[in-house]
């Protein structure tokens, strides 16, 4: 947030929460998570296509050496339990489309795991700091296993 811009001072915790949520919607969560990881000294590939079994998923954040694959899943498209509502308009269309996405996610996760990957699916609503922490923990665990 730029300090030189006029900014309405939040009057309560609730207002702050809403404003934070709005700000988050303007910044793609995976970009924020990536820059946090970078700052922690973690090196990774982004938007990498991994060929496993008969699928070729594009993975948001990949640590090839540790075989850790991270997806930052959008709440709507991947139907998070908290925000994954189904639109009322064209219900049939959306139902089919969203159900297909969720099923494909499950197949992708299973295929990667069978190929020895540790798969993290993190909802976009998870605070980026927490997401970065989860990813770092997964890397640390993999590192200790490989020792
Ligand atoms: Zn959500």
PDB file of C-alpha atoms and ligand atoms in Angstrom:
ATOM      1  CA  UNK A   1       0.000   0.000   0.000  1.00  0.00           C
ATOM      2  CA  UNK A   2       1.391   3.412  -0.925  1.00  0.00           C
ATOM      3  CA  UNK A   3       1.569   5.734   2.043  1.00  0.00           C
ATOM      4  CA  UNK A   4       1.383   8.924  -0.008  1.00  0.00           C
ATOM      5  CA  UNK A   5      -2.078   8.148  -1.325  1.00  0.00           C
ATOM      6  CA  UNK A   6      -5.151   9.245   0.629  1.00  0.00           C
ATOM      7  CA  UNK A   7      -6.419   6.128   2.288  1.00  0.00           C
ATOM      8  CA  UNK A   8      -9.598   5.770   4.338  1.00  0.00           C
ATOM      9  CA  UNK A   9      -8.539   4.688   7.777  1.00  0.00           C
ATOM     10  CA  UNK A  10     -10.182   1.377   8.736  1.00  0.00           C
ATOM     11  CA  UNK A  11     -12.636   1.942  11.542  1.00  0.00           C
ATOM     12  CA  UNK A  12     -12.885  -1.634  12.743  1.00  0.00           C
ATOM     13  CA  UNK A  13     -11.356  -5.051  12.377  1.00  0.00           C
ATOM     14  CA  UNK A  14     -14.234  -6.071  10.132  1.00  0.00           C
ATOM     15  CA  UNK A  15     -13.547  -3.230   7.720  1.00  0.00           C
ATOM     16  CA  UNK A  16      -9.878  -4.132   7.644  1.00  0.00           C
ATOM     17  CA  UNK A  17     -10.760  -7.735   6.786  1.00  0.00           C
ATOM     18  CA  UNK A  18     -12.983  -6.652   3.910  1.00  0.00           C
ATOM     19  CA  UNK A  19     -10.363  -4.268   2.565  1.00  0.00           C
ATOM     20  CA  UNK A  20      -7.700  -6.925   2.725  1.00  0.00           C
ATOM     21  CA  UNK A  21      -9.970  -9.324   0.831  1.00  0.00           C
ATOM     22  CA  UNK A  22     -10.513  -6.719  -1.880  1.00  0.00           C
ATOM     23  CA  UNK A  23      -6.827  -6.072  -2.200  1.00  0.00           C
ATOM     24  CA  UNK A  24      -6.160  -9.791  -2.481  1.00  0.00           C
ATOM     25  CA  UNK A  25      -8.606 -10.028  -5.367  1.00  0.00           C
ATOM     26  CA  UNK A  26      -6.479  -7.520  -7.295  1.00  0.00           C
ATOM     27  CA  UNK A  27      -3.258  -9.462  -6.923  1.00  0.00           C
ATOM     28  CA  UNK A  28      -3.035 -12.946  -8.292  1.00  0.00           C
ATOM     29  CA  UNK A  29      -2.381 -15.099  -5.215  1.00  0.00           C
ATOM     30  CA  UNK A  30       0.224 -17.295  -6.855  1.00  0.00           C
ATOM     31  CA  UNK A  31       2.279 -14.240  -7.769  1.00  0.00           C
ATOM     32  CA  UNK A  32       2.341 -13.161  -4.140  1.00  0.00           C
ATOM     33  CA  UNK A  33       3.205 -16.675  -2.943  1.00  0.00           C
ATOM     34  CA  UNK A  34       5.992 -16.951  -5.527  1.00  0.00           C
ATOM     35  CA  UNK A  35       7.595 -13.706  -4.461  1.00  0.00           C
ATOM     36  CA  UNK A  36       7.421 -14.771  -0.796  1.00  0.00           C
ATOM     37  CA  UNK A  37       9.115 -18.077  -1.645  1.00  0.00           C
ATOM     38  CA  UNK A  38      11.752 -16.251  -3.640  1.00  0.00           C
ATOM     39  CA  UNK A  39      12.445 -13.968  -0.723  1.00  0.00           C
ATOM     40  CA  UNK A  40      12.918 -17.025   1.487  1.00  0.00           C
ATOM     41  CA  UNK A  41      15.629 -18.206  -0.884  1.00  0.00           C
ATOM     42  CA  UNK A  42      13.613 -21.053  -2.381  1.00  0.00           C
ATOM     43  CA  UNK A  43      14.137 -21.661  -6.089  1.00  0.00           C
ATOM     44  CA  UNK A  44      11.435 -23.205  -8.221  1.00  0.00           C
ATOM     45  CA  UNK A  45       9.953 -23.438 -11.702  1.00  0.00           C
ATOM     46  CA  UNK A  46       6.636 -21.790 -12.433  1.00  0.00           C
ATOM     47  CA  UNK A  47       3.829 -22.926 -14.724  1.00  0.00           C
ATOM     48  CA  UNK A  48       5.703 -26.082 -15.530  1.00  0.00           C
ATOM     49  CA  UNK A  49       4.066 -28.894 -17.481  1.00  0.00           C
ATOM     50  CA  UNK A  50       4.768 -32.251 -15.872  1.00  0.00           C
ATOM     51  CA  UNK A  51       4.138 -35.387 -17.902  1.00  0.00           C
ATOM     52  CA  UNK A  52       2.767 -38.176 -15.755  1.00  0.00           C
ATOM     53  CA  UNK A  53       0.776 -41.210 -16.790  1.00  0.00           C
ATOM     54  CA  UNK A  54      -1.599 -39.967 -19.499  1.00  0.00           C
ATOM     55  CA  UNK A  55      -1.919 -36.392 -18.237  1.00  0.00           C
ATOM     56  CA  UNK A  56       0.175 -33.278 -18.710  1.00  0.00           C
ATOM     57  CA  UNK A  57      -0.855 -30.938 -15.906  1.00  0.00           C
ATOM     58  CA  UNK A  58       0.498 -27.389 -15.825  1.00  0.00           C
ATOM     59  CA  UNK A  59       1.701 -26.905 -12.277  1.00  0.00           C
ATOM     60  CA  UNK A  60       1.817 -23.439 -10.703  1.00  0.00           C
ATOM     61  CA  UNK A  61       4.970 -23.903  -8.614  1.00  0.00           C
ATOM     62  CA  UNK A  62       7.369 -26.829  -9.035  1.00  0.00           C
ATOM     63  CA  UNK A  63      10.437 -27.920  -7.082  1.00  0.00           C
ATOM     64  CA  UNK A  64      11.860 -30.530  -9.476  1.00  0.00           C
ATOM     65  CA  UNK A  65      14.724 -31.633  -7.224  1.00  0.00           C
ATOM     66  CA  UNK A  66      12.436 -32.296  -4.256  1.00  0.00           C
ATOM     67  CA  UNK A  67       9.595 -33.485  -6.463  1.00  0.00           C
ATOM     68  CA  UNK A  68       7.121 -31.118  -4.853  1.00  0.00           C
ATOM     69  CA  UNK A  69       4.260 -29.818  -7.017  1.00  0.00           C
ATOM     70  CA  UNK A  70       2.153 -26.916  -5.790  1.00  0.00           C
ATOM     71  CA  UNK A  71      -1.184 -25.800  -7.151  1.00  0.00           C
ATOM     72  CA  UNK A  72      -2.753 -22.550  -6.031  1.00  0.00           C
ATOM     73  CA  UNK A  73      -6.384 -23.401  -6.724  1.00  0.00           C
ATOM     74  CA  UNK A  74      -8.916 -20.696  -7.448  1.00  0.00           C
ATOM     75  CA  UNK A  75     -11.885 -20.884  -5.077  1.00  0.00           C
ATOM     76  CA  UNK A  76     -14.510 -20.711  -7.805  1.00  0.00           C
ATOM     77  CA  UNK A  77     -12.993 -22.876 -10.534  1.00  0.00           C
ATOM     78  CA  UNK A  78     -11.794 -25.575  -8.189  1.00  0.00           C
ATOM     79  CA  UNK A  79     -14.823 -25.294  -5.900  1.00  0.00           C
ATOM     80  CA  UNK A  80     -13.425 -24.554  -2.483  1.00  0.00           C
ATOM     81  CA  UNK A  81     -15.810 -25.566   0.321  1.00  0.00           C
ATOM     82  CA  UNK A  82     -16.087 -21.961   1.523  1.00  0.00           C
ATOM     83  CA  UNK A  83     -16.414 -19.956  -1.692  1.00  0.00           C
ATOM     84  CA  UNK A  84     -17.096 -22.513  -4.407  1.00  0.00           C
ATOM     85  CA  UNK A  85     -20.686 -21.596  -5.131  1.00  0.00           C
ATOM     86  CA  UNK A  86     -22.416 -22.824  -8.276  1.00  0.00           C
ATOM     87  CA  UNK A  87     -23.858 -20.025 -10.428  1.00  0.00           C
ATOM     88  CA  UNK A  88     -27.658 -20.030 -10.703  1.00  0.00           C
ATOM     89  CA  UNK A  89     -27.593 -18.954 -14.346  1.00  0.00           C
ATOM     90  CA  UNK A  90     -26.943 -21.785 -16.816  1.00  0.00           C
ATOM     91  CA  UNK A  91     -26.787 -24.192 -13.912  1.00  0.00           C
ATOM     92  CA  UNK A  92     -26.519 -27.269 -16.125  1.00  0.00           C
ATOM     93  CA  UNK A  93     -23.520 -25.876 -17.965  1.00  0.00           C
ATOM     94  CA  UNK A  94     -21.676 -24.744 -14.842  1.00  0.00           C
ATOM     95  CA  UNK A  95     -22.484 -27.906 -12.933  1.00  0.00           C
ATOM     96  CA  UNK A  96     -20.930 -30.050 -15.623  1.00  0.00           C
ATOM     97  CA  UNK A  97     -17.933 -27.775 -16.140  1.00  0.00           C
ATOM     98  CA  UNK A  98     -17.089 -27.354 -12.467  1.00  0.00           C
ATOM     99  CA  UNK A  99     -17.636 -31.020 -11.672  1.00  0.00           C
ATOM    100  CA  UNK A 100     -15.264 -31.912 -14.517  1.00  0.00           C
ATOM    101  CA  UNK A 101     -12.618 -29.561 -13.155  1.00  0.00           C
ATOM    102  CA  UNK A 102     -12.839 -31.030  -9.651  1.00  0.00           C
ATOM    103  CA  UNK A 103     -12.628 -34.579 -11.030  1.00  0.00           C
ATOM    104  CA  UNK A 104      -9.644 -33.669 -13.193  1.00  0.00           C
ATOM    105  CA  UNK A 105      -7.927 -32.138 -10.145  1.00  0.00           C
ATOM    106  CA  UNK A 106      -8.348 -35.406  -8.255  1.00  0.00           C
ATOM    107  CA  UNK A 107      -6.993 -37.455 -11.181  1.00  0.00           C
ATOM    108  CA  UNK A 108      -4.035 -35.107 -11.616  1.00  0.00           C
ATOM    109  CA  UNK A 109      -3.173 -35.251  -7.923  1.00  0.00           C
ATOM    110  CA  UNK A 110      -3.376 -39.056  -7.922  1.00  0.00           C
ATOM    111  CA  UNK A 111      -1.227 -39.386 -11.062  1.00  0.00           C
ATOM    112  CA  UNK A 112       1.474 -37.090  -9.664  1.00  0.00           C
ATOM    113  CA  UNK A 113       1.487 -38.875  -6.316  1.00  0.00           C
ATOM    114  CA  UNK A 114       1.816 -42.251  -8.006  1.00  0.00           C
ATOM    115  CA  UNK A 115       4.827 -40.884  -9.858  1.00  0.00           C
ATOM    116  CA  UNK A 116       6.426 -39.953  -6.524  1.00  0.00           C
ATOM    117  CA  UNK A 117       5.458 -36.294  -6.330  1.00  0.00           C
ATOM    118  CA  UNK A 118       4.387 -34.581  -3.157  1.00  0.00           C
ATOM    119  CA  UNK A 119       1.310 -32.585  -4.213  1.00  0.00           C
ATOM    120  CA  UNK A 120       0.141 -29.478  -2.384  1.00  0.00           C
ATOM    121  CA  UNK A 121      -3.179 -27.993  -3.358  1.00  0.00           C
ATOM    122  CA  UNK A 122      -3.591 -24.646  -1.642  1.00  0.00           C
ATOM    123  CA  UNK A 123      -6.769 -22.578  -1.947  1.00  0.00           C
ATOM    124  CA  UNK A 124      -6.278 -19.086  -3.233  1.00  0.00           C
ATOM    125  CA  UNK A 125      -8.046 -17.810  -0.088  1.00  0.00           C
ATOM    126  CA  UNK A 126      -5.223 -19.079   2.134  1.00  0.00           C
ATOM    127  CA  UNK A 127      -3.120 -16.076   3.212  1.00  0.00           C
ATOM    128  CA  UNK A 128       0.064 -16.026   1.067  1.00  0.00           C
ATOM    129  CA  UNK A 129       2.319 -16.095   4.148  1.00  0.00           C
ATOM    130  CA  UNK A 130       0.629 -19.273   5.315  1.00  0.00           C
ATOM    131  CA  UNK A 131       0.849 -20.798   1.848  1.00  0.00           C
ATOM    132  CA  UNK A 132       4.570 -20.027   1.681  1.00  0.00           C
ATOM    133  CA  UNK A 133       5.041 -21.611   5.103  1.00  0.00           C
ATOM    134  CA  UNK A 134       3.218 -24.795   4.048  1.00  0.00           C
ATOM    135  CA  UNK A 135       5.342 -25.065   0.922  1.00  0.00           C
ATOM    136  CA  UNK A 136       8.561 -24.475   2.811  1.00  0.00           C
ATOM    137  CA  UNK A 137       7.574 -27.166   5.321  1.00  0.00           C
ATOM    138  CA  UNK A 138       6.926 -29.654   2.503  1.00  0.00           C
ATOM    139  CA  UNK A 139      10.344 -28.923   0.993  1.00  0.00           C
ATOM    140  CA  UNK A 140      12.023 -29.346   4.380  1.00  0.00           C
ATOM    141  CA  UNK A 141      10.294 -32.677   4.893  1.00  0.00           C
ATOM    142  CA  UNK A 142      11.376 -33.911   1.467  1.00  0.00           C
ATOM    143  CA  UNK A 143      14.935 -32.783   2.123  1.00  0.00           C
ATOM    144  CA  UNK A 144      15.110 -34.753   5.368  1.00  0.00           C
ATOM    145  CA  UNK A 145      13.692 -37.861   3.676  1.00  0.00           C
ATOM    146  CA  UNK A 146      16.309 -37.745   0.944  1.00  0.00           C
ATOM    147  CA  UNK A 147      19.188 -37.532   3.357  1.00  0.00           C
TER     148      UNK A 147
HETATM  149 ZN1  LIG B   1     -12.041 -20.197  -0.861  1.00  0.00          ZN
END
